[in-house]
């Protein structure tokens, strides 16, 4: 049997996952895990760049593990792990830090945004793409399913792999991002990109009341006939054909269209929510799954890191 290709991705435990995270990235994890050797990470070291509260980080980590399981990731087939449990990530990031230049990192979107806003940037945020490159390259990843906003980070991983290979000899495989064009940027209830940091999300595991409240708050523009922000979210749940007749029937009736969207979100998310509630009854089980996954990830990562240490002369 040919060796399966490798997929790796991750989400930061910085808050509740939303429809953008799910449709843009997490759903692909489940699909790809069927045909790939899959690594799905809780990016807790990356979360530290924005979250400085131990209790919250811990809770978010367990919550994200639950979310992963509830969307259908099977720990028997997928290595679900916590980034900080695999020290090779931070070690390799350091080695990469000695290869990338400051002007190169200054071209990253996150850096440029912070600079444009006149914000002071911590060194962790500045080198964020380097740690992410280590995450990806340690596992000889072929494919990285992410939303559009992460494209540049996967390109950084490719560049860094090339630079390392050029300097020390062929060591890293070049990864490719997988970005689905129809869900690459899911809008939030205000029409901007849905994001945990913008207060504009519809959580994936929301209660019925939360779903209703969030959808009713979607900003609509009364100039057109179709409420575009409602439609853009609706199309995650229904085909263009189904929506064409619905939006034709209910032309201009924004409230009814929102009610239809509320029903569709509820129907879609109900089984996921139920599974999550079941799983949440057994927190010890979740911790065990993370420990086992992290041990497996450590094993894989150590092989690559050992090779790297030999290449750069850190072995004895
Ligand atoms: P957030 O921006 O909400 O903090 P993360 O940075 O944790 O989200 O992203 C986790 C994954 O979800 C990434 O692959 C990211 O590209 C994807 N993602 C986040 N927001 C969206 C969105 N609005 N549309 C599509 N994909 C998204
Ligand atoms: N930076 C990603 C995000 O904000 C999370 C992440 C960290 C990641 N390491 C990764 C995604 C490795 C894919 C591969 O969403």
mmCIF file of C-alpha atoms and ligand atoms in Angstrom:
data_model
loop_
_atom_site.group_PDB
_atom_site.id
_atom_site.type_symbol
_atom_site.label_atom_id
_atom_site.label_comp_id
_atom_site.label_asym_id
_atom_site.label_seq_id
_atom_site.Cartn_x
_atom_site.Cartn_y
_atom_site.Cartn_z
ATOM 1 C CA UNK A 1 0.000 0.000 0.000
ATOM 2 C CA UNK A 2 1.290 3.409 -0.895
ATOM 3 C CA UNK A 3 2.007 5.598 2.079
ATOM 4 C CA UNK A 4 -0.796 7.980 2.811
ATOM 5 C CA UNK A 5 -0.209 11.672 2.407
ATOM 6 C CA UNK A 6 -0.003 13.731 5.552
ATOM 7 C CA UNK A 7 -2.348 16.510 6.625
ATOM 8 C CA UNK A 8 -1.815 18.785 9.556
ATOM 9 C CA UNK A 9 -3.756 21.739 10.836
ATOM 10 C CA UNK A 10 -4.588 23.496 14.054
ATOM 11 C CA UNK A 11 -6.784 26.032 15.772
ATOM 12 C CA UNK A 12 -5.842 28.332 18.640
ATOM 13 C CA UNK A 13 -7.708 27.749 21.901
ATOM 14 C CA UNK A 14 -8.711 31.373 22.214
ATOM 15 C CA UNK A 15 -12.497 31.142 22.347
ATOM 16 C CA UNK A 16 -15.472 29.318 20.994
ATOM 17 C CA UNK A 17 -15.152 28.080 17.421
ATOM 18 C CA UNK A 18 -17.571 29.692 15.015
ATOM 19 C CA UNK A 19 -19.123 28.936 11.658
ATOM 20 C CA UNK A 20 -16.123 30.505 9.905
ATOM 21 C CA UNK A 21 -13.702 28.155 11.669
ATOM 22 C CA UNK A 22 -15.906 25.186 10.957
ATOM 23 C CA UNK A 23 -16.695 25.721 7.288
ATOM 24 C CA UNK A 24 -13.363 27.387 6.478
ATOM 25 C CA UNK A 25 -11.167 24.803 8.148
ATOM 26 C CA UNK A 26 -12.399 22.286 10.719
ATOM 27 C CA UNK A 27 -14.838 20.492 8.480
ATOM 28 C CA UNK A 28 -12.038 19.764 6.038
ATOM 29 C CA UNK A 29 -10.045 18.146 8.848
ATOM 30 C CA UNK A 30 -12.740 15.505 9.186
ATOM 31 C CA UNK A 31 -12.989 14.824 5.458
ATOM 32 C CA UNK A 32 -9.250 14.741 4.838
ATOM 33 C CA UNK A 33 -8.650 12.488 7.832
ATOM 34 C CA UNK A 34 -10.364 9.719 5.916
ATOM 35 C CA UNK A 35 -7.633 9.553 3.292
ATOM 36 C CA UNK A 36 -4.639 11.116 4.977
ATOM 37 C CA UNK A 37 -2.513 10.436 7.935
ATOM 38 C CA UNK A 38 -3.921 13.286 9.996
ATOM 39 C CA UNK A 39 -2.510 15.505 12.734
ATOM 40 C CA UNK A 40 -4.840 18.024 14.317
ATOM 41 C CA UNK A 41 -3.350 20.359 16.826
ATOM 42 C CA UNK A 42 -4.503 22.619 19.614
ATOM 43 C CA UNK A 43 -2.209 25.578 19.002
ATOM 44 C CA UNK A 44 -1.827 26.604 22.628
ATOM 45 C CA UNK A 45 1.640 28.145 22.212
ATOM 46 C CA UNK A 46 0.224 30.401 19.505
ATOM 47 C CA UNK A 47 -2.727 31.224 21.768
ATOM 48 C CA UNK A 48 -0.292 32.704 24.293
ATOM 49 C CA UNK A 49 0.321 35.591 21.911
ATOM 50 C CA UNK A 50 -3.145 36.911 22.740
ATOM 51 C CA UNK A 51 -4.298 35.099 25.879
ATOM 52 C CA UNK A 52 -2.586 35.668 29.217
ATOM 53 C CA UNK A 53 -4.947 33.916 31.595
ATOM 54 C CA UNK A 54 -4.032 30.414 32.746
ATOM 55 C CA UNK A 55 -7.505 29.262 33.791
ATOM 56 C CA UNK A 56 -9.031 30.478 30.559
ATOM 57 C CA UNK A 57 -6.356 28.880 28.407
ATOM 58 C CA UNK A 58 -6.818 25.543 30.168
ATOM 59 C CA UNK A 59 -10.569 25.641 29.810
ATOM 60 C CA UNK A 60 -10.350 26.669 26.155
ATOM 61 C CA UNK A 61 -7.944 23.808 25.502
ATOM 62 C CA UNK A 62 -10.332 21.203 26.887
ATOM 63 C CA UNK A 63 -13.215 22.854 25.080
ATOM 64 C CA UNK A 64 -11.402 22.763 21.756
ATOM 65 C CA UNK A 65 -10.564 19.081 22.245
ATOM 66 C CA UNK A 66 -14.267 18.473 22.802
ATOM 67 C CA UNK A 67 -15.118 20.504 19.713
ATOM 68 C CA UNK A 68 -12.733 18.424 17.623
ATOM 69 C CA UNK A 69 -14.326 15.202 18.797
ATOM 70 C CA UNK A 70 -17.851 16.534 18.424
ATOM 71 C CA UNK A 71 -17.349 17.475 14.767
ATOM 72 C CA UNK A 72 -16.353 13.878 14.107
ATOM 73 C CA UNK A 73 -12.592 13.577 14.441
ATOM 74 C CA UNK A 74 -11.921 10.034 15.549
ATOM 75 C CA UNK A 75 -8.924 9.784 17.893
ATOM 76 C CA UNK A 76 -8.369 6.212 16.733
ATOM 77 C CA UNK A 77 -7.562 7.566 13.274
ATOM 78 C CA UNK A 78 -6.429 11.140 13.861
ATOM 79 C CA UNK A 79 -3.622 12.308 16.092
ATOM 80 C CA UNK A 80 -5.237 15.044 18.160
ATOM 81 C CA UNK A 81 -2.595 16.798 20.230
ATOM 82 C CA UNK A 82 -1.564 19.796 22.208
ATOM 83 C CA UNK A 83 1.255 21.801 20.646
ATOM 84 C CA UNK A 84 2.963 22.603 23.947
ATOM 85 C CA UNK A 85 3.193 18.894 24.778
ATOM 86 C CA UNK A 86 5.603 18.468 21.874
ATOM 87 C CA UNK A 87 8.716 20.512 22.729
ATOM 88 C CA UNK A 88 10.157 19.878 19.260
ATOM 89 C CA UNK A 89 7.886 22.663 17.918
ATOM 90 C CA UNK A 90 9.518 25.366 20.027
ATOM 91 C CA UNK A 91 12.992 23.921 19.454
ATOM 92 C CA UNK A 92 12.637 23.838 15.698
ATOM 93 C CA UNK A 93 11.122 27.320 15.709
ATOM 94 C CA UNK A 94 14.280 28.579 17.395
ATOM 95 C CA UNK A 95 16.471 27.004 14.741
ATOM 96 C CA UNK A 96 14.282 28.582 12.043
ATOM 97 C CA UNK A 97 14.519 31.935 13.826
ATOM 98 C CA UNK A 98 18.222 31.900 13.105
ATOM 99 C CA UNK A 99 17.547 31.530 9.370
ATOM 100 C CA UNK A 100 14.779 34.061 8.689
ATOM 101 C CA UNK A 101 15.487 37.756 8.468
ATOM 102 C CA UNK A 102 13.692 40.566 10.241
ATOM 103 C CA UNK A 103 12.582 42.322 6.996
ATOM 104 C CA UNK A 104 11.102 39.022 5.821
ATOM 105 C CA UNK A 105 8.980 38.734 8.971
ATOM 106 C CA UNK A 106 8.017 42.396 8.649
ATOM 107 C CA UNK A 107 6.199 41.517 5.442
ATOM 108 C CA UNK A 108 3.710 39.285 7.305
ATOM 109 C CA UNK A 109 0.095 40.554 7.323
ATOM 110 C CA UNK A 110 -0.213 40.300 11.086
ATOM 111 C CA UNK A 111 2.887 42.419 11.545
ATOM 112 C CA UNK A 112 1.820 44.983 8.969
ATOM 113 C CA UNK A 113 -1.671 45.271 10.480
ATOM 114 C CA UNK A 114 -0.266 45.843 13.949
ATOM 115 C CA UNK A 115 2.158 48.398 12.567
ATOM 116 C CA UNK A 116 -0.577 50.213 10.642
ATOM 117 C CA UNK A 117 -2.638 50.443 13.823
ATOM 118 C CA UNK A 118 0.372 51.748 15.713
ATOM 119 C CA UNK A 119 0.236 48.782 18.081
ATOM 120 C CA UNK A 120 3.272 47.532 19.948
ATOM 121 C CA UNK A 121 4.020 43.970 18.903
ATOM 122 C CA UNK A 122 5.402 41.284 21.189
ATOM 123 C CA UNK A 123 8.223 39.106 19.876
ATOM 124 C CA UNK A 124 5.970 36.027 19.933
ATOM 125 C CA UNK A 125 3.525 37.634 17.539
ATOM 126 C CA UNK A 126 6.398 38.778 15.364
ATOM 127 C CA UNK A 127 7.770 35.256 15.037
ATOM 128 C CA UNK A 128 4.326 33.611 14.932
ATOM 129 C CA UNK A 129 4.832 32.412 11.329
ATOM 130 C CA UNK A 130 8.114 30.751 12.310
ATOM 131 C CA UNK A 131 6.500 28.623 14.996
ATOM 132 C CA UNK A 132 3.726 27.761 12.578
ATOM 133 C CA UNK A 133 6.304 26.694 10.008
ATOM 134 C CA UNK A 134 7.822 24.390 12.624
ATOM 135 C CA UNK A 135 4.345 22.947 13.384
ATOM 136 C CA UNK A 136 3.841 22.091 9.758
ATOM 137 C CA UNK A 137 7.315 20.988 8.710
ATOM 138 C CA UNK A 138 8.048 18.684 11.640
ATOM 139 C CA UNK A 139 5.529 16.159 10.341
ATOM 140 C CA UNK A 140 6.514 16.233 6.633
ATOM 141 C CA UNK A 141 3.060 17.610 5.982
ATOM 142 C CA UNK A 142 1.698 17.535 2.437
ATOM 143 C CA UNK A 143 -1.483 19.476 2.956
ATOM 144 C CA UNK A 144 -2.652 22.140 5.398
ATOM 145 C CA UNK A 145 -6.415 22.812 5.378
ATOM 146 C CA UNK A 146 -7.031 26.403 6.506
ATOM 147 C CA UNK A 147 -9.121 29.480 5.817
ATOM 148 C CA UNK A 148 -7.933 32.221 3.474
ATOM 149 C CA UNK A 149 -6.369 34.275 6.261
ATOM 150 C CA UNK A 150 -3.767 31.558 6.877
ATOM 151 C CA UNK A 151 -2.530 31.317 3.303
ATOM 152 C CA UNK A 152 0.462 33.535 3.889
ATOM 153 C CA UNK A 153 1.493 31.477 6.886
ATOM 154 C CA UNK A 154 1.645 28.312 4.800
ATOM 155 C CA UNK A 155 3.715 30.219 2.247
ATOM 156 C CA UNK A 156 6.098 31.194 5.041
ATOM 157 C CA UNK A 157 6.409 27.513 5.938
ATOM 158 C CA UNK A 158 7.331 26.721 2.330
ATOM 159 C CA UNK A 159 9.881 29.544 2.169
ATOM 160 C CA UNK A 160 11.455 28.510 5.438
ATOM 161 C CA UNK A 161 11.638 24.864 4.310
ATOM 162 C CA UNK A 162 13.371 25.963 1.118
ATOM 163 C CA UNK A 163 15.801 28.152 2.956
ATOM 164 C CA UNK A 164 16.680 25.358 5.364
ATOM 165 C CA UNK A 165 17.053 22.840 2.532
ATOM 166 C CA UNK A 166 19.267 25.263 0.649
ATOM 167 C CA UNK A 167 21.460 25.917 3.667
ATOM 168 C CA UNK A 168 21.762 22.441 5.126
ATOM 169 C CA UNK A 169 20.659 20.035 2.379
ATOM 170 C CA UNK A 170 17.331 18.443 1.517
ATOM 171 C CA UNK A 171 15.428 17.960 4.784
ATOM 172 C CA UNK A 172 11.879 19.302 4.552
ATOM 173 C CA UNK A 173 9.000 18.561 2.244
ATOM 174 C CA UNK A 174 7.159 21.639 0.917
ATOM 175 C CA UNK A 175 3.558 21.781 2.186
ATOM 176 C CA UNK A 176 0.538 23.062 0.285
ATOM 177 C CA UNK A 177 -2.437 24.916 1.742
ATOM 178 C CA UNK A 178 -5.927 23.639 1.050
ATOM 179 C CA UNK A 179 -8.302 26.574 0.882
ATOM 180 C CA UNK A 180 -11.808 25.942 -0.387
ATOM 181 C CA UNK A 181 -12.798 28.860 -2.561
ATOM 182 C CA UNK A 182 -16.494 28.903 -1.627
ATOM 183 C CA UNK A 183 -15.832 29.133 2.129
ATOM 184 C CA UNK A 184 -12.471 30.841 2.195
ATOM 185 C CA UNK A 185 -13.773 33.812 4.193
ATOM 186 C CA UNK A 186 -17.068 33.407 6.017
ATOM 187 C CA UNK A 187 -18.483 36.811 6.992
ATOM 188 C CA UNK A 188 -19.508 37.627 10.550
ATOM 189 C CA UNK A 189 -22.807 39.193 11.607
ATOM 190 C CA UNK A 190 -21.360 42.627 10.864
ATOM 191 C CA UNK A 191 -20.233 41.642 7.355
ATOM 192 C CA UNK A 192 -16.498 41.641 8.186
ATOM 193 C CA UNK A 193 -14.593 38.335 8.327
ATOM 194 C CA UNK A 194 -16.098 36.244 11.124
ATOM 195 C CA UNK A 195 -13.459 36.132 13.854
ATOM 196 C CA UNK A 196 -13.184 35.370 17.541
ATOM 197 C CA UNK A 197 -11.471 38.713 17.930
ATOM 198 C CA UNK A 198 -14.204 40.833 16.294
ATOM 199 C CA UNK A 199 -17.208 40.005 18.451
ATOM 200 C CA UNK A 200 -19.188 39.140 15.341
ATOM 201 C CA UNK A 201 -19.430 35.359 15.506
ATOM 202 C CA UNK A 202 -22.107 32.737 15.326
ATOM 203 C CA UNK A 203 -20.643 30.004 17.545
ATOM 204 C CA UNK A 204 -20.724 26.510 16.093
ATOM 205 C CA UNK A 205 -21.993 25.108 19.366
ATOM 206 C CA UNK A 206 -24.477 27.845 20.192
ATOM 207 C CA UNK A 207 -27.757 27.351 22.045
ATOM 208 C CA UNK A 208 -31.000 27.956 20.135
ATOM 209 C CA UNK A 209 -31.314 31.346 21.814
ATOM 210 C CA UNK A 210 -27.789 32.320 20.865
ATOM 211 C CA UNK A 211 -28.349 31.324 17.263
ATOM 212 C CA UNK A 212 -31.550 33.362 17.095
ATOM 213 C CA UNK A 213 -29.960 36.374 18.725
ATOM 214 C CA UNK A 214 -26.880 36.292 16.484
ATOM 215 C CA UNK A 215 -28.806 35.840 13.230
ATOM 216 C CA UNK A 216 -31.308 38.544 14.095
ATOM 217 C CA UNK A 217 -28.333 40.844 14.663
ATOM 218 C CA UNK A 218 -26.880 40.270 11.174
ATOM 219 C CA UNK A 219 -26.455 43.662 9.594
ATOM 220 C CA UNK A 220 -28.606 44.008 6.490
ATOM 221 C CA UNK A 221 -28.258 46.545 3.803
ATOM 222 C CA UNK A 222 -31.659 47.661 2.606
ATOM 223 C CA UNK A 223 -30.436 48.981 -0.731
ATOM 224 C CA UNK A 224 -30.471 45.605 -2.485
ATOM 225 C CA UNK A 225 -33.166 42.999 -2.694
ATOM 226 C CA UNK A 226 -31.076 40.275 -1.240
ATOM 227 C CA UNK A 227 -29.638 40.712 2.272
ATOM 228 C CA UNK A 228 -26.110 39.801 1.283
ATOM 229 C CA UNK A 229 -24.733 39.108 4.759
ATOM 230 C CA UNK A 230 -27.602 36.713 5.485
ATOM 231 C CA UNK A 231 -27.205 35.025 2.124
ATOM 232 C CA UNK A 232 -23.446 34.538 2.487
ATOM 233 C CA UNK A 233 -23.979 32.609 5.713
ATOM 234 C CA UNK A 234 -27.044 30.810 4.380
ATOM 235 C CA UNK A 235 -25.105 29.392 1.486
ATOM 236 C CA UNK A 236 -23.021 27.353 3.900
ATOM 237 C CA UNK A 237 -26.108 25.308 4.632
ATOM 238 C CA UNK A 238 -28.075 25.189 1.390
ATOM 239 C CA UNK A 239 -27.254 24.873 -2.287
ATOM 240 C CA UNK A 240 -27.428 27.879 -4.607
ATOM 241 C CA UNK A 241 -30.478 26.314 -6.296
ATOM 242 C CA UNK A 242 -32.422 25.898 -3.062
ATOM 243 C CA UNK A 243 -31.546 29.395 -1.988
ATOM 244 C CA UNK A 244 -32.483 30.940 -5.340
ATOM 245 C CA UNK A 245 -36.125 29.948 -4.941
ATOM 246 C CA UNK A 246 -36.241 30.818 -1.240
ATOM 247 C CA UNK A 247 -34.722 34.268 -1.777
ATOM 248 C CA UNK A 248 -37.027 34.855 -4.754
ATOM 249 C CA UNK A 249 -40.143 33.897 -2.737
ATOM 250 C CA UNK A 250 -39.143 36.013 0.216
ATOM 251 C CA UNK A 251 -37.708 38.928 -1.690
ATOM 252 C CA UNK A 252 -37.360 41.923 0.649
ATOM 253 C CA UNK A 253 -38.674 39.942 3.654
ATOM 254 C CA UNK A 254 -35.502 40.034 5.657
ATOM 255 C CA UNK A 255 -37.040 38.807 8.884
ATOM 256 C CA UNK A 256 -38.420 35.673 7.243
ATOM 257 C CA UNK A 257 -35.155 34.982 5.509
ATOM 258 C CA UNK A 258 -33.352 35.270 8.818
ATOM 259 C CA UNK A 259 -35.861 32.892 10.381
ATOM 260 C CA UNK A 260 -35.193 30.379 7.621
ATOM 261 C CA UNK A 261 -31.466 30.713 8.259
ATOM 262 C CA UNK A 262 -31.987 30.210 12.000
ATOM 263 C CA UNK A 263 -33.842 26.953 11.277
ATOM 264 C CA UNK A 264 -31.133 25.729 8.955
ATOM 265 C CA UNK A 265 -28.341 26.474 11.426
ATOM 266 C CA UNK A 266 -30.252 24.752 14.216
ATOM 267 C CA UNK A 267 -30.931 21.648 12.141
ATOM 268 C CA UNK A 268 -27.350 21.395 10.983
ATOM 269 C CA UNK A 269 -25.698 21.962 14.354
ATOM 270 C CA UNK A 270 -28.093 19.964 16.538
ATOM 271 C CA UNK A 271 -26.419 16.555 16.128
ATOM 272 C CA UNK A 272 -23.001 18.120 16.694
ATOM 273 C CA UNK A 273 -24.231 19.845 19.829
ATOM 274 C CA UNK A 274 -25.769 16.637 21.139
ATOM 275 C CA UNK A 275 -22.578 14.722 20.567
ATOM 276 C CA UNK A 276 -20.620 17.421 22.340
ATOM 277 C CA UNK A 277 -22.928 17.313 25.358
ATOM 278 C CA UNK A 278 -22.443 13.550 25.591
ATOM 279 C CA UNK A 279 -18.672 13.794 25.334
ATOM 280 C CA UNK A 280 -18.518 16.595 27.910
ATOM 281 C CA UNK A 281 -19.753 14.179 30.551
ATOM 282 C CA UNK A 282 -16.363 12.473 30.516
ATOM 283 C CA UNK A 283 -13.628 15.092 30.891
ATOM 284 C CA UNK A 284 -11.034 12.494 32.019
ATOM 285 C CA UNK A 285 -11.506 10.728 28.721
ATOM 286 C CA UNK A 286 -10.743 13.950 26.837
ATOM 287 C CA UNK A 287 -7.521 14.451 28.769
ATOM 288 C CA UNK A 288 -6.496 10.855 28.034
ATOM 289 C CA UNK A 289 -7.118 11.351 24.323
ATOM 290 C CA UNK A 290 -4.952 14.481 24.326
ATOM 291 C CA UNK A 291 -2.197 12.724 26.236
ATOM 292 C CA UNK A 292 -2.161 9.767 23.882
ATOM 293 C CA UNK A 293 -2.241 12.013 20.812
ATOM 294 C CA UNK A 294 0.535 14.198 22.174
ATOM 295 C CA UNK A 295 2.714 11.139 22.873
ATOM 296 C CA UNK A 296 2.208 9.988 19.299
ATOM 297 C CA UNK A 297 2.984 13.441 17.916
ATOM 298 C CA UNK A 298 6.129 13.617 20.063
ATOM 299 C CA UNK A 299 7.321 10.384 18.558
ATOM 300 C CA UNK A 300 6.892 11.602 14.967
ATOM 301 C CA UNK A 301 8.300 15.045 15.672
ATOM 302 C CA UNK A 302 11.375 13.698 17.414
ATOM 303 C CA UNK A 303 12.432 11.798 14.314
ATOM 304 C CA UNK A 304 12.495 14.980 12.239
ATOM 305 C CA UNK A 305 14.059 17.089 14.946
ATOM 306 C CA UNK A 306 16.854 14.546 15.382
ATOM 307 C CA UNK A 307 17.576 14.752 11.667
ATOM 308 C CA UNK A 308 17.566 18.554 11.854
ATOM 309 C CA UNK A 309 19.940 18.576 14.798
ATOM 310 C CA UNK A 310 22.347 16.410 12.855
ATOM 311 C CA UNK A 311 22.120 18.665 9.833
ATOM 312 C CA UNK A 312 22.835 21.838 11.770
ATOM 313 C CA UNK A 313 25.462 20.297 14.053
ATOM 314 C CA UNK A 314 23.561 20.214 17.321
ATOM 315 C CA UNK A 315 24.149 16.516 17.801
ATOM 316 C CA UNK A 316 27.244 15.121 19.426
HETATM 317 P P1 LIG B 1 -10.211 33.479 14.491
HETATM 318 O O1 LIG B 1 -9.864 34.424 13.380
HETATM 319 O O2 LIG B 1 -11.650 33.443 14.751
HETATM 320 O O3 LIG B 1 -9.387 33.724 15.741
HETATM 321 P P2 LIG B 1 -8.494 31.197 14.083
HETATM 322 O O4 LIG B 1 -7.371 32.128 13.772
HETATM 323 O O5 LIG B 1 -8.411 30.411 15.347
HETATM 324 O O6 LIG B 1 -9.854 32.022 14.017
HETATM 325 O O7 LIG B 1 -8.695 30.220 12.841
HETATM 326 C C1 LIG B 1 -8.829 28.818 12.883
HETATM 327 C C2 LIG B 1 -9.040 28.336 11.448
HETATM 328 O O8 LIG B 1 -10.305 28.825 10.956
HETATM 329 C C3 LIG B 1 -8.000 28.853 10.459
HETATM 330 O O9 LIG B 1 -7.731 27.857 9.497
HETATM 331 C C4 LIG B 1 -8.671 30.030 9.818
HETATM 332 O O10 LIG B 1 -8.175 30.314 8.529
HETATM 333 C C5 LIG B 1 -10.113 29.569 9.754
HETATM 334 N N1 LIG B 1 -11.033 30.719 9.782
HETATM 335 C C6 LIG B 1 -11.149 31.631 10.763
HETATM 336 N N2 LIG B 1 -12.095 32.539 10.482
HETATM 337 C C7 LIG B 1 -12.593 32.199 9.262
HETATM 338 C C8 LIG B 1 -13.607 32.749 8.404
HETATM 339 N N3 LIG B 1 -14.299 33.824 8.774
HETATM 340 N N4 LIG B 1 -13.850 32.146 7.225
HETATM 341 C C9 LIG B 1 -13.149 31.040 6.855
HETATM 342 N N5 LIG B 1 -12.188 30.472 7.609
HETATM 343 C C10 LIG B 1 -11.908 31.023 8.800
HETATM 344 N N1 LIG B 2 -2.315 30.183 12.894
HETATM 345 C C1 LIG B 2 -3.444 29.315 12.809
HETATM 346 C C2 LIG B 2 -4.720 30.151 13.030
HETATM 347 O O1 LIG B 2 -4.678 31.216 13.550
HETATM 348 C C3 LIG B 2 -3.403 28.192 13.816
HETATM 349 C C4 LIG B 2 -2.233 27.305 13.584
HETATM 350 C C5 LIG B 2 -1.088 27.200 14.343
HETATM 351 C C6 LIG B 2 -2.062 26.407 12.485
HETATM 352 N N2 LIG B 2 -0.253 26.297 13.798
HETATM 353 C C7 LIG B 2 -0.812 25.791 12.655
HETATM 354 C C8 LIG B 2 -2.874 26.078 11.380
HETATM 355 C C9 LIG B 2 -0.327 24.848 11.757
HETATM 356 C C10 LIG B 2 -2.366 25.136 10.454
HETATM 357 C C11 LIG B 2 -1.105 24.543 10.647
HETATM 358 O O2 LIG B 2 -5.752 29.712 12.675
#
